Amino acid sequence: MRILLHVCCAPCAVYPLAQLSSQGHEVTGFFYNPNIHPYQEFRRRIEAVKQYGEATGQAFALDEQYGLTEFLREVVFHEQDRCARCYDMRLQKTVAMAAAQKIEAFSTTLLYSKYQNHQLLIARCRRLAEQYDVRFHYEDFRLGWQQGIDTSRSMGLYRQPYCGCVYSEQERYDKQFRRCKKNQSEGGGGI
Ligand code: SF4
C-alpha cells in the first residue's frame, strides 16, 4: 500500500518508517510543521530530515516555508486548545496531499511520541480520513520508542529538546513558568 506519512521530525520518523517499510508499504515522508519556532530550530529539524533521507534513501516531500504567521493565526486566543489545532493543521495538509496524489493511506509520526495526545490524534485522523476518503493507517508507534532513540542517536541526528511551538519552548526552559503551572495543578494558585 502507498502511505503518505506526516513527519514531525527525523528522530520520530526513524521507527515508523522502518516499521512500515518492513511491512512492504511504499512510504513517502511529508515534513510539514508550521508550528516549529524559532526559525533556526525549524531549519535544524529540516536539515535532520534531509540528513536521514540522504543516509537511508528514504523519499521525503519537504515544505520548507516557515509557517510563523499561519501557525499563530490558528492558535492565538485558543492557547488552551492549541495542540488540537496544531494537529489539525498538519494532518489536514497531509491527508489533502494524499487525496490529491491518489495515495491510498496516510499516517503520522506524532503517533510515535509518548509526549503527544495519542487518543486525540487518532480521533482527528479518523475524522479527516472520512472527510477526504483516504484510509488512516494506525499503528501504535510508541512501541518502538527506545529503538527510535537508539537509531537516531547512532546516526547522529539532531534531537530537539521541546515539542516545537514557542509555547512549548517556554514550558521547557522557563523554570518560573513551570513552577507556576505545577502550583496551579496542585491548587496552589500560581506564583
Ligand atoms: S505543544 Fe507541540 S503539539 Fe502542542 S501546539 Fe505546541 S508544537 Fe503543537
PDB file of C-alpha atoms in Angstrom, residues 9-18 44 47-58 60 146-159:
ATOM      1  CA  CYS A   9      10.994  15.416  12.859  1.00  0.00           C
ATOM      2  CA  ALA A  10      13.719  12.956  11.896  1.00  0.00           C
ATOM      3  CA  PRO A  11      14.127  11.109  15.234  1.00  0.00           C
ATOM      4  CA  CYS A  12      10.373  10.475  15.476  1.00  0.00           C
ATOM      5  CA  ALA A  13      10.332   9.194  11.880  1.00  0.00           C
ATOM      6  CA  VAL A  14      13.015   6.533  12.306  1.00  0.00           C
ATOM      7  CA  TYR A  15      10.887   3.793  13.858  1.00  0.00           C
ATOM      8  CA  PRO A  16       7.619   4.372  11.910  1.00  0.00           C
ATOM      9  CA  LEU A  17       9.490   4.388   8.580  1.00  0.00           C
ATOM     10  CA  ALA A  18      11.381   1.201   9.444  1.00  0.00           C
ATOM     11  CA  ARG A  44      17.711  22.402  12.074  1.00  0.00           C
ATOM     12  CA  GLU A  47      18.242  19.535   7.884  1.00  0.00           C
ATOM     13  CA  ALA A  48      17.986  16.477  10.156  1.00  0.00           C
ATOM     14  CA  VAL A  49      15.253  15.049   7.905  1.00  0.00           C
ATOM     15  CA  LYS A  50      17.417  15.662   4.839  1.00  0.00           C
ATOM     16  CA  GLN A  51      20.357  14.002   6.588  1.00  0.00           C
ATOM     17  CA  TYR A  52      18.212  10.974   7.329  1.00  0.00           C
ATOM     18  CA  GLY A  53      16.944  10.855   3.730  1.00  0.00           C
ATOM     19  CA  GLU A  54      20.463  11.013   2.322  1.00  0.00           C
ATOM     20  CA  ALA A  55      21.693   8.285   4.673  1.00  0.00           C
ATOM     21  CA  THR A  56      18.838   5.869   4.011  1.00  0.00           C
ATOM     22  CA  GLY A  57      17.472   6.724   0.560  1.00  0.00           C
ATOM     23  CA  GLN A  58      14.046   7.380   2.077  1.00  0.00           C
ATOM     24  CA  PHE A  60      10.600  12.898   1.599  1.00  0.00           C
ATOM     25  CA  GLN A 146      13.612   3.087  22.525  1.00  0.00           C
ATOM     26  CA  GLN A 147      14.513   1.647  19.125  1.00  0.00           C
ATOM     27  CA  GLY A 148      13.888   5.049  17.536  1.00  0.00           C
ATOM     28  CA  ILE A 149      16.023   6.813  20.140  1.00  0.00           C
ATOM     29  CA  ASP A 150      18.898   4.353  19.772  1.00  0.00           C
ATOM     30  CA  THR A 151      18.920   4.548  15.981  1.00  0.00           C
ATOM     31  CA  SER A 152      18.608   8.329  15.801  1.00  0.00           C
ATOM     32  CA  ARG A 153      21.472   8.689  18.296  1.00  0.00           C
ATOM     33  CA  SER A 154      23.678   6.251  16.417  1.00  0.00           C
ATOM     34  CA  MET A 155      23.035   8.199  13.183  1.00  0.00           C
ATOM     35  CA  GLY A 156      23.895  11.488  14.882  1.00  0.00           C
ATOM     36  CA  LEU A 157      20.507  13.033  14.065  1.00  0.00           C
ATOM     37  CA  TYR A 158      19.610  16.292  15.764  1.00  0.00           C
ATOM     38  CA  ARG A 159      17.250  15.545  18.662  1.00  0.00           C
TER      39      ARG A 159
END
